[in-house]
């Protein structure tokens, strides 16, 4: 089954045409919709840049959020869809047909790459959830509970590995192989690993949401700081392939300590982020002009 890519007058929409009828009727799915009758639509909508999926007769139309160029991502995406169709995947399962639970098991995985403000770090984003909370590994010894991180440390250029939600941020060693030479190999390794359904991180049933070493939040002031970081700062640093974790607040010195993880750790612009971004926000929201923010390496 070969799909022909057709770029439309609307730069956010691409149309994939098949030589045969794929589905009877018209079906449209958007983010947040119930896609139980269409596993393929569900997988496509997990990609952060896809807004709407439309099936009709012999074509599939995809609408993006507008922040990507279809010419750059459509060819690889088509390959994934063609593979799914060749394995007998239906676009839509009608009542009485195989459902998502009874359909042949498959794990279609797409990985796309994003640069980060840190020139040493690259962000690899998957169309599936990888972990329920952030994990950072700076050595292969630290990665004893993460088979994927251990495998990545097998590459001689890897300095640290960071997982969060649906992406992996990898920081390379100074003076190691440039990203331009190893980026595609790394992306394909991750895609194959995830397609095989291998474990990312071994999680204990009793594991707490907050990483080990971070404090239990007792006082109200610390909880306010964490809430502000979660609401205003974490989404921004996450989009850059990193994370921020609250460590402590000293009432006497008005000092807030945080840990920067992933691509944010060692980023040349991290000091600006700390002073102009985080520190300024906390001072304004908490009405405390004496408050300062300091990044520490460990908790």
Short mmCIF file of C-alpha atoms in Angstrom, two decimals:
data_model
loop_
_atom_site.label_atom_id
_atom_site.label_comp_id
_atom_site.label_asym_id
_atom_site.label_seq_id
_atom_site.Cartn_x
_atom_site.Cartn_y
_atom_site.Cartn_z
CA UNK A 1 0.00 0.00 0.00
CA UNK A 2 1.58 3.25 -1.15
CA UNK A 3 0.21 6.64 -0.19
CA UNK A 4 0.80 9.70 -2.34
CA UNK A 5 1.56 12.93 -0.50
CA UNK A 6 -0.32 15.99 -1.72
CA UNK A 7 0.44 19.38 -0.21
CA UNK A 8 -2.55 21.69 -0.24
CA UNK A 9 -3.08 25.45 -0.52
CA UNK A 10 -3.46 25.47 3.26
CA UNK A 11 0.09 24.99 4.67
CA UNK A 12 -1.32 23.34 7.80
CA UNK A 13 -3.06 20.54 5.86
CA UNK A 14 -1.53 17.62 3.98
CA UNK A 15 -3.49 14.96 2.10
CA UNK A 16 -2.39 11.33 1.72
CA UNK A 17 -4.09 9.56 -1.19
CA UNK A 18 -4.36 5.78 -1.61
CA UNK A 19 -4.98 3.83 -4.85
CA UNK A 20 -7.94 2.05 -3.22
CA UNK A 21 -10.88 2.96 -0.99
CA UNK A 22 -9.77 2.92 2.63
CA UNK A 23 -13.02 3.67 4.45
CA UNK A 24 -16.73 4.09 3.77
CA UNK A 25 -18.04 7.42 5.00
CA UNK A 26 -16.32 10.43 6.52
CA UNK A 27 -14.64 10.48 9.93
CA UNK A 28 -12.95 13.35 11.74
CA UNK A 29 -10.98 13.22 14.98
CA UNK A 30 -9.43 16.07 16.97
CA UNK A 31 -7.32 16.14 20.11
CA UNK A 32 -9.45 15.13 23.09
CA UNK A 33 -11.91 13.08 21.02
CA UNK A 34 -12.69 9.43 21.78
CA UNK A 35 -10.65 7.42 19.26
CA UNK A 36 -11.51 3.93 20.52
CA UNK A 37 -12.94 3.02 17.11
CA UNK A 38 -9.78 4.24 15.35
CA UNK A 39 -6.45 3.25 16.93
CA UNK A 40 -4.61 4.84 14.00
CA UNK A 41 -6.26 8.22 14.58
CA UNK A 42 -5.42 7.93 18.25
CA UNK A 43 -1.74 7.28 17.50
CA UNK A 44 -1.57 10.20 15.06
CA UNK A 45 -3.19 12.61 17.50
CA UNK A 46 -0.58 11.75 20.13
CA UNK A 47 1.92 13.57 17.96
CA UNK A 48 2.09 17.09 19.43
CA UNK A 49 2.04 18.77 16.02
CA UNK A 50 -1.15 17.06 14.71
CA UNK A 51 -4.40 18.87 15.46
CA UNK A 52 -6.99 17.01 13.36
CA UNK A 53 -7.22 13.69 11.47
CA UNK A 54 -9.78 13.23 8.69
CA UNK A 55 -10.62 9.97 6.86
CA UNK A 56 -12.72 9.83 3.70
CA UNK A 57 -12.90 7.31 0.82
CA UNK A 58 -9.34 6.91 -0.46
CA UNK A 59 -7.53 9.61 1.45
CA UNK A 60 -6.31 10.72 4.86
CA UNK A 61 -6.03 14.42 5.64
CA UNK A 62 -3.92 15.71 8.50
CA UNK A 63 -4.04 19.22 9.95
CA UNK A 64 -1.07 20.48 11.94
CA UNK A 65 -0.97 22.99 14.76
CA UNK A 66 0.98 25.24 12.41
CA UNK A 67 4.41 24.97 13.99
CA UNK A 68 5.92 22.44 11.54
CA UNK A 69 6.54 22.16 7.79
CA UNK A 70 4.81 19.13 6.30
CA UNK A 71 7.60 18.76 3.76
CA UNK A 72 9.95 17.89 6.63
CA UNK A 73 7.83 15.34 8.51
CA UNK A 74 5.28 13.93 6.05
CA UNK A 75 7.57 11.40 4.26
CA UNK A 76 8.51 9.57 7.48
CA UNK A 77 4.95 9.76 8.81
CA UNK A 78 3.62 8.23 5.59
CA UNK A 79 5.99 5.30 6.02
CA UNK A 80 4.54 4.60 9.46
CA UNK A 81 0.96 4.78 8.18
CA UNK A 82 1.76 2.52 5.20
CA UNK A 83 3.23 -0.05 7.57
CA UNK A 84 0.09 0.03 9.72
CA UNK A 85 -2.18 -0.42 6.69
CA UNK A 86 -0.05 -3.28 5.34
CA UNK A 87 -0.49 -5.06 8.69
CA UNK A 88 -4.26 -5.02 8.25
CA UNK A 89 -5.01 -1.96 10.38
CA UNK A 90 -8.39 -0.42 9.54
CA UNK A 91 -8.83 3.33 9.61
CA UNK A 92 -12.08 2.91 11.52
CA UNK A 93 -13.53 -0.18 13.21
CA UNK A 94 -17.29 -0.24 12.78
CA UNK A 95 -19.65 -1.91 15.31
CA UNK A 96 -19.24 -5.70 15.12
CA UNK A 97 -15.73 -5.49 13.70
CA UNK A 98 -12.45 -5.90 15.56
CA UNK A 99 -11.98 -3.16 18.12
CA UNK A 100 -8.81 -1.67 19.52
CA UNK A 101 -8.67 -4.45 22.08
CA UNK A 102 -9.00 -7.29 19.55
CA UNK A 103 -7.10 -5.78 16.63
CA UNK A 104 -3.60 -7.08 15.90
CA UNK A 105 -1.12 -5.62 18.37
CA UNK A 106 1.27 -3.05 16.97
CA UNK A 107 3.25 -0.19 18.40
CA UNK A 108 3.73 2.41 15.65
CA UNK A 109 6.28 4.92 16.88
CA UNK A 110 7.36 8.19 15.36
CA UNK A 111 10.31 10.18 16.69
CA UNK A 112 11.03 13.74 15.68
CA UNK A 113 13.98 15.85 16.77
CA UNK A 114 14.00 19.34 18.29
CA UNK A 115 17.02 21.50 18.97
CA UNK A 116 17.28 23.12 22.41
CA UNK A 117 18.84 26.35 23.72
CA UNK A 118 21.68 24.15 24.96
CA UNK A 119 23.90 23.40 21.93
CA UNK A 120 25.13 20.21 23.61
CA UNK A 121 21.61 18.79 24.11
CA UNK A 122 19.05 17.44 21.65
CA UNK A 123 15.40 16.61 22.31
CA UNK A 124 13.84 13.45 20.80
CA UNK A 125 10.03 13.52 20.95
CA UNK A 126 7.87 10.38 20.62
CA UNK A 127 4.19 10.01 19.76
CA UNK A 128 3.61 8.04 22.95
CA UNK A 129 4.00 8.57 26.68
CA UNK A 130 7.34 7.31 27.97
CA UNK A 131 7.34 8.11 31.71
CA UNK A 132 4.94 9.45 34.32
CA UNK A 133 7.47 11.86 35.86
CA UNK A 134 10.94 13.25 35.07
CA UNK A 135 14.06 11.09 35.40
CA UNK A 136 17.65 12.22 34.92
CA UNK A 137 20.69 9.96 34.67
CA UNK A 138 24.22 11.37 34.60
CA UNK A 139 26.09 8.06 34.64
CA UNK A 140 25.41 4.50 33.59
CA UNK A 141 25.56 3.51 37.26
CA UNK A 142 22.70 5.87 38.09
CA UNK A 143 20.69 4.29 35.26
CA UNK A 144 20.46 0.83 36.84
CA UNK A 145 16.63 1.00 36.77
CA UNK A 146 16.45 2.32 33.21
CA UNK A 147 17.29 -0.14 30.45
CA UNK A 148 16.87 2.58 27.81
CA UNK A 149 19.22 5.01 29.56
CA UNK A 150 21.79 2.24 29.98
CA UNK A 151 21.54 1.48 26.27
CA UNK A 152 22.00 5.16 25.39
CA UNK A 153 25.13 5.36 27.55
CA UNK A 154 26.52 2.73 25.20
CA UNK A 155 26.98 5.54 22.66
CA UNK A 156 30.39 7.10 23.31
CA UNK A 157 29.12 10.67 22.91
CA UNK A 158 26.38 10.55 25.60
CA UNK A 159 27.00 12.56 28.77
CA UNK A 160 23.52 12.46 30.36
CA UNK A 161 19.98 11.25 29.65
CA UNK A 162 16.74 12.91 30.73
CA UNK A 163 13.20 11.50 30.33
CA UNK A 164 9.97 13.42 30.75
CA UNK A 165 6.46 12.73 29.47
CA UNK A 166 6.90 11.81 25.79
CA UNK A 167 10.50 12.85 25.12
CA UNK A 168 14.16 12.10 25.75
CA UNK A 169 16.78 14.85 26.09
CA UNK A 170 20.31 13.69 25.48
CA UNK A 171 23.34 15.82 26.33
CA UNK A 172 26.56 14.95 24.54
CA UNK A 173 30.08 15.13 25.92
CA UNK A 174 32.25 18.17 25.13
CA UNK A 175 34.49 17.64 22.10
CA UNK A 176 32.56 14.50 21.14
CA UNK A 177 30.95 13.74 17.78
CA UNK A 178 28.76 16.65 16.58
CA UNK A 179 25.01 16.14 16.67
CA UNK A 180 24.81 16.48 12.89
CA UNK A 181 26.71 13.20 12.54
CA UNK A 182 24.84 11.11 15.13
CA UNK A 183 21.35 12.62 15.32
CA UNK A 184 19.70 10.34 12.74
CA UNK A 185 21.35 7.21 14.14
CA UNK A 186 20.14 8.11 17.64
CA UNK A 187 16.62 8.82 16.45
CA UNK A 188 16.38 5.49 14.64
CA UNK A 189 17.75 3.64 17.68
CA UNK A 190 15.07 5.20 19.89
CA UNK A 191 12.33 4.44 17.36
CA UNK A 192 13.29 0.78 17.08
CA UNK A 193 13.66 0.42 20.87
CA UNK A 194 10.20 1.85 21.55
CA UNK A 195 8.56 -0.07 18.69
CA UNK A 196 9.74 -3.29 20.30
CA UNK A 197 7.93 -2.31 23.49
CA UNK A 198 11.04 -2.39 25.65
CA UNK A 199 11.12 -0.83 29.12
CA UNK A 200 12.11 2.82 29.50
CA UNK A 201 12.29 2.95 33.32
CA UNK A 202 11.50 0.21 35.82
CA UNK A 203 9.06 1.82 38.25
CA UNK A 204 8.24 0.38 41.67
CA UNK A 205 4.55 0.23 42.54
CA UNK A 206 5.15 2.26 45.71
CA UNK A 207 7.27 4.93 44.02
CA UNK A 208 6.35 8.49 44.94
CA UNK A 209 5.62 11.15 42.35
CA UNK A 210 8.53 13.37 43.45
CA UNK A 211 12.04 12.13 42.65
CA UNK A 212 14.14 10.69 45.46
CA UNK A 213 16.15 13.26 47.40
CA UNK A 214 13.63 16.07 47.03
CA UNK A 215 11.98 17.33 50.23
CA UNK A 216 8.50 16.62 51.47
CA UNK A 217 6.69 19.92 51.27
CA UNK A 218 5.61 20.91 54.74
CA UNK A 219 5.32 24.69 54.90
CA UNK A 220 2.79 26.68 52.91
CA UNK A 221 5.41 29.06 51.46
CA UNK A 222 7.34 26.21 49.85
CA UNK A 223 4.11 24.82 48.42
CA UNK A 224 3.36 28.22 46.87
CA UNK A 225 6.79 28.29 45.24
CA UNK A 226 6.32 24.78 43.83
CA UNK A 227 2.86 25.72 42.54
CA UNK A 228 4.27 28.78 40.75
CA UNK A 229 7.12 26.76 39.24
CA UNK A 230 4.66 24.11 38.06
CA UNK A 231 2.27 26.65 36.53
CA UNK A 232 4.60 29.17 34.92
CA UNK A 233 8.13 27.77 34.61
CA UNK A 234 8.00 24.01 34.10
CA UNK A 235 5.98 24.11 30.82
CA UNK A 236 8.52 26.53 29.31
CA UNK A 237 11.62 24.58 30.33
CA UNK A 238 9.93 21.32 29.30
CA UNK A 239 9.42 22.67 25.79
CA UNK A 240 13.19 23.26 25.71
CA UNK A 241 13.91 19.66 26.75
CA UNK A 242 14.53 20.30 30.44
CA UNK A 243 12.96 20.42 33.86
CA UNK A 244 13.12 22.34 37.12
CA UNK A 245 12.70 20.87 40.60
CA UNK A 246 12.29 22.80 43.85
CA UNK A 247 14.86 21.86 46.51
CA UNK A 248 14.45 24.26 49.43
CA UNK A 249 13.52 27.72 50.67
CA UNK A 250 15.39 29.47 53.49
CA UNK A 251 13.19 31.97 55.33
CA UNK A 252 16.21 33.72 56.86
CA UNK A 253 18.12 34.35 53.64
CA UNK A 254 15.09 34.41 51.29
CA UNK A 255 17.01 31.98 49.06
CA UNK A 256 15.27 29.42 46.85
CA UNK A 257 17.33 26.46 45.66
CA UNK A 258 16.34 24.54 42.54
CA UNK A 259 17.77 21.80 40.34
CA UNK A 260 17.88 22.27 36.57
CA UNK A 261 17.68 19.00 34.64
CA UNK A 262 17.94 17.76 31.09
CA UNK A 263 18.85 20.32 28.43
CA UNK A 264 18.62 23.12 31.02
CA UNK A 265 21.53 21.69 33.01
CA UNK A 266 24.66 23.38 31.71
CA UNK A 267 22.80 25.51 29.18
CA UNK A 268 24.58 28.84 28.51
CA UNK A 269 21.30 30.73 28.94
CA UNK A 270 20.34 29.04 32.24
CA UNK A 271 21.65 31.94 34.35
CA UNK A 272 19.44 34.36 32.42
CA UNK A 273 16.52 31.99 32.92
CA UNK A 274 17.19 31.86 36.66
CA UNK A 275 17.58 35.59 37.23
CA UNK A 276 15.28 37.21 34.70
CA UNK A 277 12.70 34.46 34.49
CA UNK A 278 12.32 32.40 37.67
CA UNK A 279 13.63 34.90 40.19
CA UNK A 280 11.64 37.77 38.70
CA UNK A 281 8.44 35.74 38.62
CA UNK A 282 8.74 34.56 42.23
CA UNK A 283 9.57 38.03 43.48
CA UNK A 284 6.52 39.48 41.76
CA UNK A 285 4.08 36.72 42.72
CA UNK A 286 5.26 36.42 46.33
CA UNK A 287 5.84 40.16 46.87
CA UNK A 288 9.38 39.55 48.11
CA UNK A 289 12.08 41.79 46.60
CA UNK A 290 14.81 40.06 48.66
CA UNK A 291 14.13 36.62 47.20
CA UNK A 292 16.95 35.03 45.18
CA UNK A 293 17.13 31.79 43.20
CA UNK A 294 20.16 29.51 43.08
CA UNK A 295 20.67 26.40 40.98
CA UNK A 296 22.39 23.46 42.69
CA UNK A 297 23.81 20.35 41.06
CA UNK A 298 22.46 17.70 43.43
CA UNK A 299 19.69 17.23 46.00
#
